[in-house]
Short mmCIF file of C-alpha atoms and ligand atoms in Angstrom, two decimals:
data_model
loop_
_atom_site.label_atom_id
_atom_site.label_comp_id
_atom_site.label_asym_id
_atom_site.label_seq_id
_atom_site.Cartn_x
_atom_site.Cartn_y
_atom_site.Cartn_z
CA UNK A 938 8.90 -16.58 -11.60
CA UNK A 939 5.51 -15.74 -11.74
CA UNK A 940 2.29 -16.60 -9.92
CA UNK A 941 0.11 -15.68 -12.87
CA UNK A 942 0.32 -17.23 -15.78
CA UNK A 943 -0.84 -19.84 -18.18
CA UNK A 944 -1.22 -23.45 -17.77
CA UNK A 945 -3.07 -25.29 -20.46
CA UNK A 946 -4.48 -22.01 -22.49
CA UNK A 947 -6.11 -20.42 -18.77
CA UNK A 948 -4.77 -17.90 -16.42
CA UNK A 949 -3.72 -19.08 -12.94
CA UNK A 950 -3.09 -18.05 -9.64
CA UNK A 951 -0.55 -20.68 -8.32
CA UNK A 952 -1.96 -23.97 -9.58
CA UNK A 953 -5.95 -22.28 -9.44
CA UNK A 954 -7.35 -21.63 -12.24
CA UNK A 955 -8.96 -18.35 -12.36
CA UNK A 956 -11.65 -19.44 -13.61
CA UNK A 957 -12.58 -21.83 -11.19
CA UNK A 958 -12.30 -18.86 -8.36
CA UNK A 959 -15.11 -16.76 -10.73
CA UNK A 960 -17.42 -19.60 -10.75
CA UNK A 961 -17.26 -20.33 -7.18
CA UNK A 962 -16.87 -16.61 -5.45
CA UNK A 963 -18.37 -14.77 -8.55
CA UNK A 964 -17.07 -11.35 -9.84
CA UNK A 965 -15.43 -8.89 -9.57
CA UNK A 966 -12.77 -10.52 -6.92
CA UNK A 967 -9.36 -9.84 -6.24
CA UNK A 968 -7.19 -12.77 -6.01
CA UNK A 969 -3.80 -12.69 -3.52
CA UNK A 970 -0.88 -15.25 -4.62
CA UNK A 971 1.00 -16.10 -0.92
CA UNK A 972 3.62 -17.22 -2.40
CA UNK A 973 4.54 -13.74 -4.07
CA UNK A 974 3.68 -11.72 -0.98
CA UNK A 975 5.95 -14.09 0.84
CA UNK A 976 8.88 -13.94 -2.46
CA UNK A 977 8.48 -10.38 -1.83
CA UNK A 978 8.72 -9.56 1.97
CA UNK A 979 12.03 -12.27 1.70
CA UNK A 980 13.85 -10.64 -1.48
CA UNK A 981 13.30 -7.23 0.39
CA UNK A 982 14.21 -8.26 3.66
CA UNK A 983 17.42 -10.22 2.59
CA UNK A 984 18.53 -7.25 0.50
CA UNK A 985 19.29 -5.80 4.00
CA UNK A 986 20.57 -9.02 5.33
CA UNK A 987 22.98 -8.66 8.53
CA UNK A 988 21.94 -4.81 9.02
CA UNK A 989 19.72 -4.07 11.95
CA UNK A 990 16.41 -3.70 10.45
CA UNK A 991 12.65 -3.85 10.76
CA UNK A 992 10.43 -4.26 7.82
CA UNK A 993 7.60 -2.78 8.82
CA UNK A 994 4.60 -2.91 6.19
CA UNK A 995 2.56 -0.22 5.35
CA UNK A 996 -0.78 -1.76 6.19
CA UNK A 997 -2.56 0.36 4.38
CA UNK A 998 -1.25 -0.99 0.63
CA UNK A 999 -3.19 -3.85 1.54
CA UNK A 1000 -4.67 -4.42 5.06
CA UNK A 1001 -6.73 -7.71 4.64
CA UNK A 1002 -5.61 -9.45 7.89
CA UNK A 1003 -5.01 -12.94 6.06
CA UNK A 1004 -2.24 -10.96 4.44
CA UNK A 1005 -0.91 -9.27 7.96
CA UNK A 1006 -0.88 -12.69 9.21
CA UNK A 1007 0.59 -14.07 5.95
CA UNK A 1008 3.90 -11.25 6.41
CA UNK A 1009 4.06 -11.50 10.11
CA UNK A 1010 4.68 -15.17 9.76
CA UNK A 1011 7.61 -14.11 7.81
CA UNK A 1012 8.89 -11.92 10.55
CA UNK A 1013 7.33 -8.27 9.23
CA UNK A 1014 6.67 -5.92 11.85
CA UNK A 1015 3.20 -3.42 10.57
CA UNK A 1016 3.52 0.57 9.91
CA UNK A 1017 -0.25 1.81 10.40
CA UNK A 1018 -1.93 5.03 10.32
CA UNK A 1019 -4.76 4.76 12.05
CA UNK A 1020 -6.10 2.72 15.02
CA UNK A 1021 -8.14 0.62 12.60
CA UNK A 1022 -5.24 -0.44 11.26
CA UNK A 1023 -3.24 -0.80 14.70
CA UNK A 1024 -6.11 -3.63 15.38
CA UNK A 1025 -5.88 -5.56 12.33
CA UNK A 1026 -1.36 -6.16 12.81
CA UNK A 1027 -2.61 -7.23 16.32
CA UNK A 1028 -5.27 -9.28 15.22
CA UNK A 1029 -2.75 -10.67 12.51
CA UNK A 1030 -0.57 -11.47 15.22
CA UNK A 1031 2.30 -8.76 14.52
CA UNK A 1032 3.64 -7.72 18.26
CA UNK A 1033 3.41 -4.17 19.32
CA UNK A 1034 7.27 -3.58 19.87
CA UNK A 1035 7.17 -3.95 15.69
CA UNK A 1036 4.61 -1.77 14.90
CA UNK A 1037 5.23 1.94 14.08
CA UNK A 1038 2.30 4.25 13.77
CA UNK A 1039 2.50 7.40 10.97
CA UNK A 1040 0.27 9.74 9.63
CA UNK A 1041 -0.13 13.44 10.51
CA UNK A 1042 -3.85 13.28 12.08
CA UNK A 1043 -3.51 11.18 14.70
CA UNK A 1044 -6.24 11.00 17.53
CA UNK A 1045 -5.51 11.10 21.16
CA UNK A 1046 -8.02 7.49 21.06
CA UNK A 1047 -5.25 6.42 18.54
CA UNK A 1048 -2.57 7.37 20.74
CA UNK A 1049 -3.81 5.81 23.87
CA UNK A 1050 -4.53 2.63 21.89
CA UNK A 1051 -1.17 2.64 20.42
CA UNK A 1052 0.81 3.12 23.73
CA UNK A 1053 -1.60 0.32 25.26
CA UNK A 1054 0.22 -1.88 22.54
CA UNK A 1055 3.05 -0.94 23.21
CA UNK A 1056 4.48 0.03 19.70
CA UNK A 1057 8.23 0.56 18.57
CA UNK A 1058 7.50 4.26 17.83
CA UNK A 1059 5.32 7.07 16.87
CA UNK A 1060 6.33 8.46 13.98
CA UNK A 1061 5.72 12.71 14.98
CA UNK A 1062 4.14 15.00 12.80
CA UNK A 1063 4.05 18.46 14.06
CA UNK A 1064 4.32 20.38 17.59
CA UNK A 1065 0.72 19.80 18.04
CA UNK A 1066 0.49 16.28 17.80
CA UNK A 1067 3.72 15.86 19.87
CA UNK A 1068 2.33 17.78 22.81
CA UNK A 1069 -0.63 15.67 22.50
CA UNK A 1070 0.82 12.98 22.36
CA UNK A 1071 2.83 13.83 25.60
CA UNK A 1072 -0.57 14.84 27.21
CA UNK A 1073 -1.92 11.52 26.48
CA UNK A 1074 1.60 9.49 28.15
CA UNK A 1075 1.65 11.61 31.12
CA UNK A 1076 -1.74 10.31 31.67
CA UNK A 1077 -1.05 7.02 31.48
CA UNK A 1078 2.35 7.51 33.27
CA UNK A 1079 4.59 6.19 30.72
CA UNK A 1080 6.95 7.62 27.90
CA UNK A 1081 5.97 7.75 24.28
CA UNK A 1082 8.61 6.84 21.78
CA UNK A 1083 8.87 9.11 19.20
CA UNK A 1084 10.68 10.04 15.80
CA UNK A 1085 10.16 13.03 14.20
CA UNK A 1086 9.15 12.31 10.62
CA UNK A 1087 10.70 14.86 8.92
CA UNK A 1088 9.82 16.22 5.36
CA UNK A 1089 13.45 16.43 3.47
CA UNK A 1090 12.26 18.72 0.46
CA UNK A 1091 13.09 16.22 -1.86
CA UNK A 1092 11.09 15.15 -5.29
CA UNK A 1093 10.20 11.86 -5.27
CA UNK A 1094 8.99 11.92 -9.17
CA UNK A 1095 5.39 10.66 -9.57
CA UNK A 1096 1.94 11.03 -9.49
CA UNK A 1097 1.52 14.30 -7.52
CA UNK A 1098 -1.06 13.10 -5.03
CA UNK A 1099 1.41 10.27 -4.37
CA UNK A 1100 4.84 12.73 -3.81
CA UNK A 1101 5.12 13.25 -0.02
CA UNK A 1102 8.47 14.63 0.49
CA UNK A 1103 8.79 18.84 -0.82
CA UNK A 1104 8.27 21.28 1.53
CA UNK A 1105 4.51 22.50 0.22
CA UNK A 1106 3.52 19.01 0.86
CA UNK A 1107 0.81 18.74 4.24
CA UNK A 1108 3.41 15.73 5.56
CA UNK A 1109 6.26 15.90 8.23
CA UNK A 1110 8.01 18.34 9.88
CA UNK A 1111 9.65 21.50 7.96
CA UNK A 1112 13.65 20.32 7.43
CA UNK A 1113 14.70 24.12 9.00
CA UNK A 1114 12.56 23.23 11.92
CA UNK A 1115 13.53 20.02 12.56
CA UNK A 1116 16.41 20.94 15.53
CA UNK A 1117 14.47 23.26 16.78
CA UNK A 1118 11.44 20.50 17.54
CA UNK A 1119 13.90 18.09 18.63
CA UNK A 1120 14.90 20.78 21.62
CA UNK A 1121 11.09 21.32 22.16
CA UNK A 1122 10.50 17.78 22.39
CA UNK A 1123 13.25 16.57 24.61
CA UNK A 1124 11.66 19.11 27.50
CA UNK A 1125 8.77 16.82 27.13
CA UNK A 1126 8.70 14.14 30.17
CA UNK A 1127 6.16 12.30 28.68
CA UNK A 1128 8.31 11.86 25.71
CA UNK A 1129 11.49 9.64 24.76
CA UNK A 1130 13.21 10.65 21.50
CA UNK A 1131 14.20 7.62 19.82
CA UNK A 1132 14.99 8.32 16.19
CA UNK A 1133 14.51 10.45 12.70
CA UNK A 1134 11.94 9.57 10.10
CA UNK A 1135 11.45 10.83 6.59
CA UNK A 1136 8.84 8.84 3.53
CA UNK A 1137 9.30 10.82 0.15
CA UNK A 1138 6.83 9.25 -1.34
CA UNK A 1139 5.54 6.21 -3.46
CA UNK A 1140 6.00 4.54 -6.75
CA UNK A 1141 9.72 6.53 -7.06
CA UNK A 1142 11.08 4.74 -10.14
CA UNK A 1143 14.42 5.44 -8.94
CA UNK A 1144 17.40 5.83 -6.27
CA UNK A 1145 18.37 9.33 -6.53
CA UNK A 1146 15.42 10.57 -4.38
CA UNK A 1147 16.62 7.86 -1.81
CA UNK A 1148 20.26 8.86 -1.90
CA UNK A 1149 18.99 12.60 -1.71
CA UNK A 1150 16.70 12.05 1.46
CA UNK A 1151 19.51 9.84 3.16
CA UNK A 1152 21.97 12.05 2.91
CA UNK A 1153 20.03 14.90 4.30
CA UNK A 1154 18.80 12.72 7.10
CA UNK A 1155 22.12 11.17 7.98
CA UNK A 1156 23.80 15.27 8.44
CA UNK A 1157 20.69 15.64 10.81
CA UNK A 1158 20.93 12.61 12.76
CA UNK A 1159 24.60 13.65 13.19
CA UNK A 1160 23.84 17.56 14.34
CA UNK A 1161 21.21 16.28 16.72
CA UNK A 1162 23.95 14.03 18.38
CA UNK A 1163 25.96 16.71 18.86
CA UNK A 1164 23.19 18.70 20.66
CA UNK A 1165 22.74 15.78 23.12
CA UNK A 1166 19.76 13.80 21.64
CA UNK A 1167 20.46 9.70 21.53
CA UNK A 1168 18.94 8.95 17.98
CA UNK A 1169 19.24 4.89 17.97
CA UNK A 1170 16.63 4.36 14.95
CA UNK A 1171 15.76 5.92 11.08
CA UNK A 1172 12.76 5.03 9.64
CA UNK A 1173 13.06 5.59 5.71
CA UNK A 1174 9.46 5.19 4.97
CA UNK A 1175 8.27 3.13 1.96
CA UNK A 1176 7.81 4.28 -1.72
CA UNK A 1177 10.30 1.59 -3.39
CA UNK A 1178 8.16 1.38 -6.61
CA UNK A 1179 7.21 -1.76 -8.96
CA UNK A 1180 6.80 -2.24 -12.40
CA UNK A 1181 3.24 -2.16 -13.82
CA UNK A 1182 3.85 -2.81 -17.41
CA UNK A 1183 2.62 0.19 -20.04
CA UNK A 1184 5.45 2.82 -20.61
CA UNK A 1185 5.90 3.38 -17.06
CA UNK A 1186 9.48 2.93 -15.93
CA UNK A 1187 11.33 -0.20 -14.48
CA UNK A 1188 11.89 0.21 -10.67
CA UNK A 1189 15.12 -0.01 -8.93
CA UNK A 1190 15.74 -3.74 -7.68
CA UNK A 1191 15.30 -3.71 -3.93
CA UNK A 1192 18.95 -5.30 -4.10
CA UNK A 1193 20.18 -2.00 -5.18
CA UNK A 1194 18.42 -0.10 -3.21
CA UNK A 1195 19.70 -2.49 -0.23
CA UNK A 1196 22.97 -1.41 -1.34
CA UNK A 1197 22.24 2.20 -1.37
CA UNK A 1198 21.33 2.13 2.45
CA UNK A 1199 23.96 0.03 3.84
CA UNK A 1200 26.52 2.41 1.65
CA UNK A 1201 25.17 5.82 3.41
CA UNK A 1202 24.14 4.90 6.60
CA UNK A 1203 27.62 2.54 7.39
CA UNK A 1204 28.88 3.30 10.65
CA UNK A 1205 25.53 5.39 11.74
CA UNK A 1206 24.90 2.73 14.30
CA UNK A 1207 21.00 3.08 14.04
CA UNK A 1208 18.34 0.65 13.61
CA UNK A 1209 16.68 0.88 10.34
CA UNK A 1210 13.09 1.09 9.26
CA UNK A 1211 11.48 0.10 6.39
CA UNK A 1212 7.79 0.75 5.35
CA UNK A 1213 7.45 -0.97 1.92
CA UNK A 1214 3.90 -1.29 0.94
CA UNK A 1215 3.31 -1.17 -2.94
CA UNK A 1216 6.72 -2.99 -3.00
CA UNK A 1217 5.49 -6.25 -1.26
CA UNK A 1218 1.59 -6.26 -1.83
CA UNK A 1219 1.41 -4.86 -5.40
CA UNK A 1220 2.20 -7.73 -7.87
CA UNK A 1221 0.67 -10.29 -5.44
CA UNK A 1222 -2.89 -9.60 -6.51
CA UNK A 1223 -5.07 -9.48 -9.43
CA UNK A 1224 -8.43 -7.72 -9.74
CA UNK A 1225 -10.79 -10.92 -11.59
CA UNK A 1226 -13.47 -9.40 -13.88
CA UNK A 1227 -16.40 -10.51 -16.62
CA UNK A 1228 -16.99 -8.75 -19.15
CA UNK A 1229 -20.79 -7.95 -19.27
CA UNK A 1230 -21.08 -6.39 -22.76
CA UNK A 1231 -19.45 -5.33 -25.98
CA UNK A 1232 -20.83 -1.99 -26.59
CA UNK A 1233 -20.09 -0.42 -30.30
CA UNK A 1234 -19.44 3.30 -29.97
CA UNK A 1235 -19.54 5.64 -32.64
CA UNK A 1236 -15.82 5.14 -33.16
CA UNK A 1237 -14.41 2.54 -30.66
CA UNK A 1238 -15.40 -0.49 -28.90
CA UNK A 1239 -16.35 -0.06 -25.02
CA UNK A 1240 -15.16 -3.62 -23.37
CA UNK A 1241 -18.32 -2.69 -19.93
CA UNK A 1242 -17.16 -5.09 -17.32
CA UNK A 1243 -18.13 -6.22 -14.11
CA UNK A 1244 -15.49 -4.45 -11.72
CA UNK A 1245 -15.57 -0.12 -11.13
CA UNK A 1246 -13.92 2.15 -9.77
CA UNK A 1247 -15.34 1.43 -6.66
CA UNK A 1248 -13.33 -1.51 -6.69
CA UNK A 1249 -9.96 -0.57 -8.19
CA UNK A 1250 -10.13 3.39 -7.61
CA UNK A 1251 -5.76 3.70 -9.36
CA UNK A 1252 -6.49 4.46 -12.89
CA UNK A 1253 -9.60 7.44 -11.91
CA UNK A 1254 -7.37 8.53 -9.06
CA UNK A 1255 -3.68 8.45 -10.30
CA UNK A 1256 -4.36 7.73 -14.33
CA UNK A 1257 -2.82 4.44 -12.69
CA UNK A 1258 -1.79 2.00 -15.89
CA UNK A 1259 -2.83 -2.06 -15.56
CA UNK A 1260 -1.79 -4.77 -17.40
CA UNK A 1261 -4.95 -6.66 -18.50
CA UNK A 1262 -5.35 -9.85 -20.53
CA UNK A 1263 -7.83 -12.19 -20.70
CA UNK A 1264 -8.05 -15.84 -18.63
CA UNK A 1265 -8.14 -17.54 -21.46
CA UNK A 1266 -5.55 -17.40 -23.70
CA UNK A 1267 -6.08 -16.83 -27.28
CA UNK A 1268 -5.47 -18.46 -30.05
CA UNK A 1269 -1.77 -16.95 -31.35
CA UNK A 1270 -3.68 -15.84 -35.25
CA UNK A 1271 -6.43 -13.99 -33.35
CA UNK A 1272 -5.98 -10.06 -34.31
CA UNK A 1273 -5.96 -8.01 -31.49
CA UNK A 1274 -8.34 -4.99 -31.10
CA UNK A 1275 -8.52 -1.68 -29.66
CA UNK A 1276 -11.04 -1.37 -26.63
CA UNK A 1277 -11.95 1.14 -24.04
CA UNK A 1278 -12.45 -1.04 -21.11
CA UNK A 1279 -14.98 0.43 -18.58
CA UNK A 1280 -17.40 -0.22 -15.06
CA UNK A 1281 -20.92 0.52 -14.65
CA UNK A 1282 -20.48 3.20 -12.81
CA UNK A 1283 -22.38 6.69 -13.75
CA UNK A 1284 -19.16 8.66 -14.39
CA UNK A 1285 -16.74 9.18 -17.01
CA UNK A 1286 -13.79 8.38 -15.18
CA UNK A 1287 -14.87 5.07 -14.57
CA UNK A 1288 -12.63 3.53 -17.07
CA UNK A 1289 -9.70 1.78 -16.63
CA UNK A 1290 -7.97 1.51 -19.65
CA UNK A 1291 -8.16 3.98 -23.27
CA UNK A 1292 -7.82 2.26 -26.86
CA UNK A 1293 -5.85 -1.24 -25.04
CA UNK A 1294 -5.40 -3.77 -27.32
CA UNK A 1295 -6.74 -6.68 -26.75
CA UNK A 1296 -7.35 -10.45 -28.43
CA UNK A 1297 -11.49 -9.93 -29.18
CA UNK A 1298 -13.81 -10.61 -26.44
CA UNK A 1299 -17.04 -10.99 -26.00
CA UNK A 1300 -19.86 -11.10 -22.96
CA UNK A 1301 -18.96 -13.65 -20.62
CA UNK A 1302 -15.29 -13.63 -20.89
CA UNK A 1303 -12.99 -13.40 -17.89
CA UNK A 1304 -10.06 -10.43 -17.89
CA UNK A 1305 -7.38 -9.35 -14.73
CA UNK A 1306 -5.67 -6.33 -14.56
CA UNK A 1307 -2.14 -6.88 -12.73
CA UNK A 1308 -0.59 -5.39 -10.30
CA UNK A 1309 -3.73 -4.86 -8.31
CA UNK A 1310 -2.39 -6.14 -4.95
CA UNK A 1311 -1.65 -3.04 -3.42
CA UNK A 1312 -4.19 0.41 -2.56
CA UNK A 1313 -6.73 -1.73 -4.62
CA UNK A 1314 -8.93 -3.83 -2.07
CA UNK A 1315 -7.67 -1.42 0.49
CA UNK A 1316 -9.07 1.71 -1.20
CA UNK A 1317 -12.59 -0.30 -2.61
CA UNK A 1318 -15.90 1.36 -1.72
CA UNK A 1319 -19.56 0.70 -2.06
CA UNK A 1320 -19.73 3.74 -4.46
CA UNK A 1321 -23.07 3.06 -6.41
CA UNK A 1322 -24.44 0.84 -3.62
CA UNK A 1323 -22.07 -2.22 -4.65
CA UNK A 1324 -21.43 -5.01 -2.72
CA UNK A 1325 -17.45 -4.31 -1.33
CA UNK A 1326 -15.31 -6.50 -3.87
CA UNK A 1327 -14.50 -9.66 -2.17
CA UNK A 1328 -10.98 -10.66 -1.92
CA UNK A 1329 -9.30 -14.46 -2.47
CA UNK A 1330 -5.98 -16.54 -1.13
CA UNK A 1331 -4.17 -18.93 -3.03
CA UNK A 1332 -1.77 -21.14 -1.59
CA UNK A 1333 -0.39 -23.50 -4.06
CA UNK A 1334 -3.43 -25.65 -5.09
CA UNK A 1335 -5.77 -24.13 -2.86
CA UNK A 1336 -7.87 -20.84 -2.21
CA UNK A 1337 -9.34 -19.09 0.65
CA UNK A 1338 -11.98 -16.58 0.55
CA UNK A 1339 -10.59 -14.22 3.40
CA UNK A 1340 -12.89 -11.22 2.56
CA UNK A 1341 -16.79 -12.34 1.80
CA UNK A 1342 -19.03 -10.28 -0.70
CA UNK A 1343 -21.45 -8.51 1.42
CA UNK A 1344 -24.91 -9.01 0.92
CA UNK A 1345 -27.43 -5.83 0.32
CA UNK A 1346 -29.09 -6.74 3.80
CA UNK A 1347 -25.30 -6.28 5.04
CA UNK A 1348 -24.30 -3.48 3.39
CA UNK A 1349 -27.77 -1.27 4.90
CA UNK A 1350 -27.62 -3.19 7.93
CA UNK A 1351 -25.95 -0.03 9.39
CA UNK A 1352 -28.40 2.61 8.04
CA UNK A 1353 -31.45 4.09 10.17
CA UNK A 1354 -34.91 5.60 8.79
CA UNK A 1355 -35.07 8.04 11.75
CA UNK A 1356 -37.93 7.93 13.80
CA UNK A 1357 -38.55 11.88 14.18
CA UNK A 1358 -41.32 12.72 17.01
CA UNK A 1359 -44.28 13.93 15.18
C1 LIG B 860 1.98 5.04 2.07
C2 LIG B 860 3.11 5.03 3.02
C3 LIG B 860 4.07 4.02 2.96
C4 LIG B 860 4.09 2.94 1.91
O1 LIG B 860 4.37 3.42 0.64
P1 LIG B 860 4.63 2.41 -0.56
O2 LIG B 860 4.84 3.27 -1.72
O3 LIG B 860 3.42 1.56 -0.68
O4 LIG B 860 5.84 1.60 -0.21
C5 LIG B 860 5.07 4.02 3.92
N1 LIG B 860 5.13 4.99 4.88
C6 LIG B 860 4.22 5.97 4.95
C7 LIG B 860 4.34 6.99 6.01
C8 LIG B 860 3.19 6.04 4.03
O5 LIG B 860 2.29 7.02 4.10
#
């Protein structure tokens, strides 16, 4: 079912009209439904039901920490790259021995912070950051748990700043290197080898990349337990993708996919991570816009709204389609028209949408674009000095604001006029 739709002609959220959230909160705003983040962690986690797994989700789809706390009330361990994001799961109440940290630049800060937590595992990015990472144990007198993420030289399909997995990407560890770091790191005292770790990338509209990247990882695992290494965990990243309307292509159903692990990793005897992101966040959230003004261009109509690409950065960054319709419906005879739909913002790609049709609008009319949940709030700015989009909760009849619109006194709050000696 969904948790947008229309009840009596006007666009909902749950049982709150979206209407009622602009009035009160204002626009732009992304809304969050709860009960499709929580659909979403349960229809992915059952589809591994009875395997030894964690669900760990990538915080950085969406880290608002009403939404860490919403999933970690479900059971969801956090994946995090960074130790802003190792505070918020902790903050959200998601233990340490379920949180796994990725990314390739991480800080000795970071580390230190992360083995204070005591996290499931680091997920290894190169020599360099293992022997720092070793550095940074020793000192502390404990072991780091680590998995070497390791980059599989598979095509993941996609956007190309969103493929992670062939070998000229900057991620993971080259595949004919991976033994050879294994060996380097089980010298290491400060170091405990734990498991293997590939993510191939996101939005992969399909299962062949997965198969591809198992396979590979499941001949490693076995030739590093025949050199002596105890590999007890495989973390398979994230990147299920969703549907987002347009012509882009339907996703694989996590069921499938579900089915896809358990039939290539049977009898592996690991535990298995997860780090969907897009896959639980994405459809639970809608960015809420006004339209400010019709503007009449020499040969199309330019729909100028209230949100940027400040706020939802997908379509500048990734030619990312939206759905979009308007909160209220119209009337079923009302001919649709073409319409650029665009921010304020001084650049061209500032638009979100070329020649959409839509029922007419006019200057004061309410719109969403779906599928905004995920790397939307999470990758807002306050490009253009604007105020950092808020971001709204529903739970059934109710809202929460859990992120307030800054005022201008808080957004410069930060900033200094030096005070140079004369
Ligand atoms: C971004 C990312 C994810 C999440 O990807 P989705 O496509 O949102 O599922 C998981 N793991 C790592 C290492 C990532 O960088």
């Amino acid at each position: 079912m969904r948790h947008f739709d229309y009840q009596s002609g006007d666009l909902h959220a749950e049982q709150v009209p979206l209407s009622r959230i602009a009035a009160e909160v204002g626009t732009p705003v992304y809304v969050y439904s709860s009960a499709t983040l929580e659909r979403h962690y349960r229809v992915f986690a059952d589809s591994f039901e009875g395997l030894d797994t964690l669900v760990a989700y990538s915080v950085k789809a969406n880290s608002n920490i009403a939404v860490l706390q919403t999933l970690a009330q479900l059971g969801a361990g956090a994946d995090v790259v960074s130790g802003g994001e190792l505070a918020r799961a902790l903050i959200a109440g998601i233990p340490g021995e379920r949180i796994v940290f990725s990314g390739v630049g991480k800080t000795r800060a970071e580390m230190s912070a992360a083995l204070d937590a005591n996290i499931h595992v680091f997920n290894v990015e190169s020599l360099p950051e293992l022997h720092a990472l070793n550095a940074v144990a020793l000192s502390k007198g404990v072991q780091a748990p680590v998995a070497f993420r390791v980059n599989p030289d598979v095509s993941a399909g996609g956007h190309e700043k969103i493929s992670t997995g062939k070998k000229e990407n900057k991620f993971g560890i080259g595949w004919s290197r991976a033994e050879a770091a294994y060996a380097e790191a089980a010298a290491l005292p400060g170091i405990e080898i734990v498991g293997v770790d590939v993510h191939i990338g996101s939005q992969i509209d399909a299962l062949a990349p997965f198969e591809a990247a198992i396979r590979k990882v499941v001949g490693l695992i076995g030739r590093l337990r025949d050199q002596g290494h105890r590999i007890h965990l495989f973390d398979i990243g994230g990147g299920l993708g969703i549907p987002y309307g347009g012509n882009s292509r339907t996703p694989p159903l996590p069921a499938d996919y579900g089915a896809l692990v358990r039939r290539l990793t049977r009898d592996l005897d690991v535990q298995m991570v997860f780090e969907p992101g897009r896959m639980i966040a994405g459809n639970s959230g809608v960015l809420l816009s006004e339209v400010l003004y019709v503007k009449e261009g020499e040969d199309r109509h330019f729909l100028i709204i209230d949100a940027a690409m400040n706020d939802l950065l997908r379509p500048a960054l990734y030619d990312a389609w939206h759905d979009v319709e308007p909160v209220h419906a119209p009337s079923p005879d009302a001919a649709s028209q073409a319409y650029d739909i665009v921010g304020p913002i001084c650049e061209s790609g500032d638009t979100f949408a070329k020649a959409r049709d839509l029922p007419p609008l006019s200057a004061g009319d309410l719109i969403v674009f779906h599928s905004a949940g995920a790397y939307g709030a999470a990758q807002s700015s306050q490009y253009n000095t604007r105020p950092l989009v808020p971001e709204v909760m529903v739970r059934g009849d109710a809202y929460r604001v859990i992120r307030e619109r800054p005022t201008i006194a808080d957004m410069l709050k930060t900033e200094r006029l030096p005070d140079w000696p004369d």
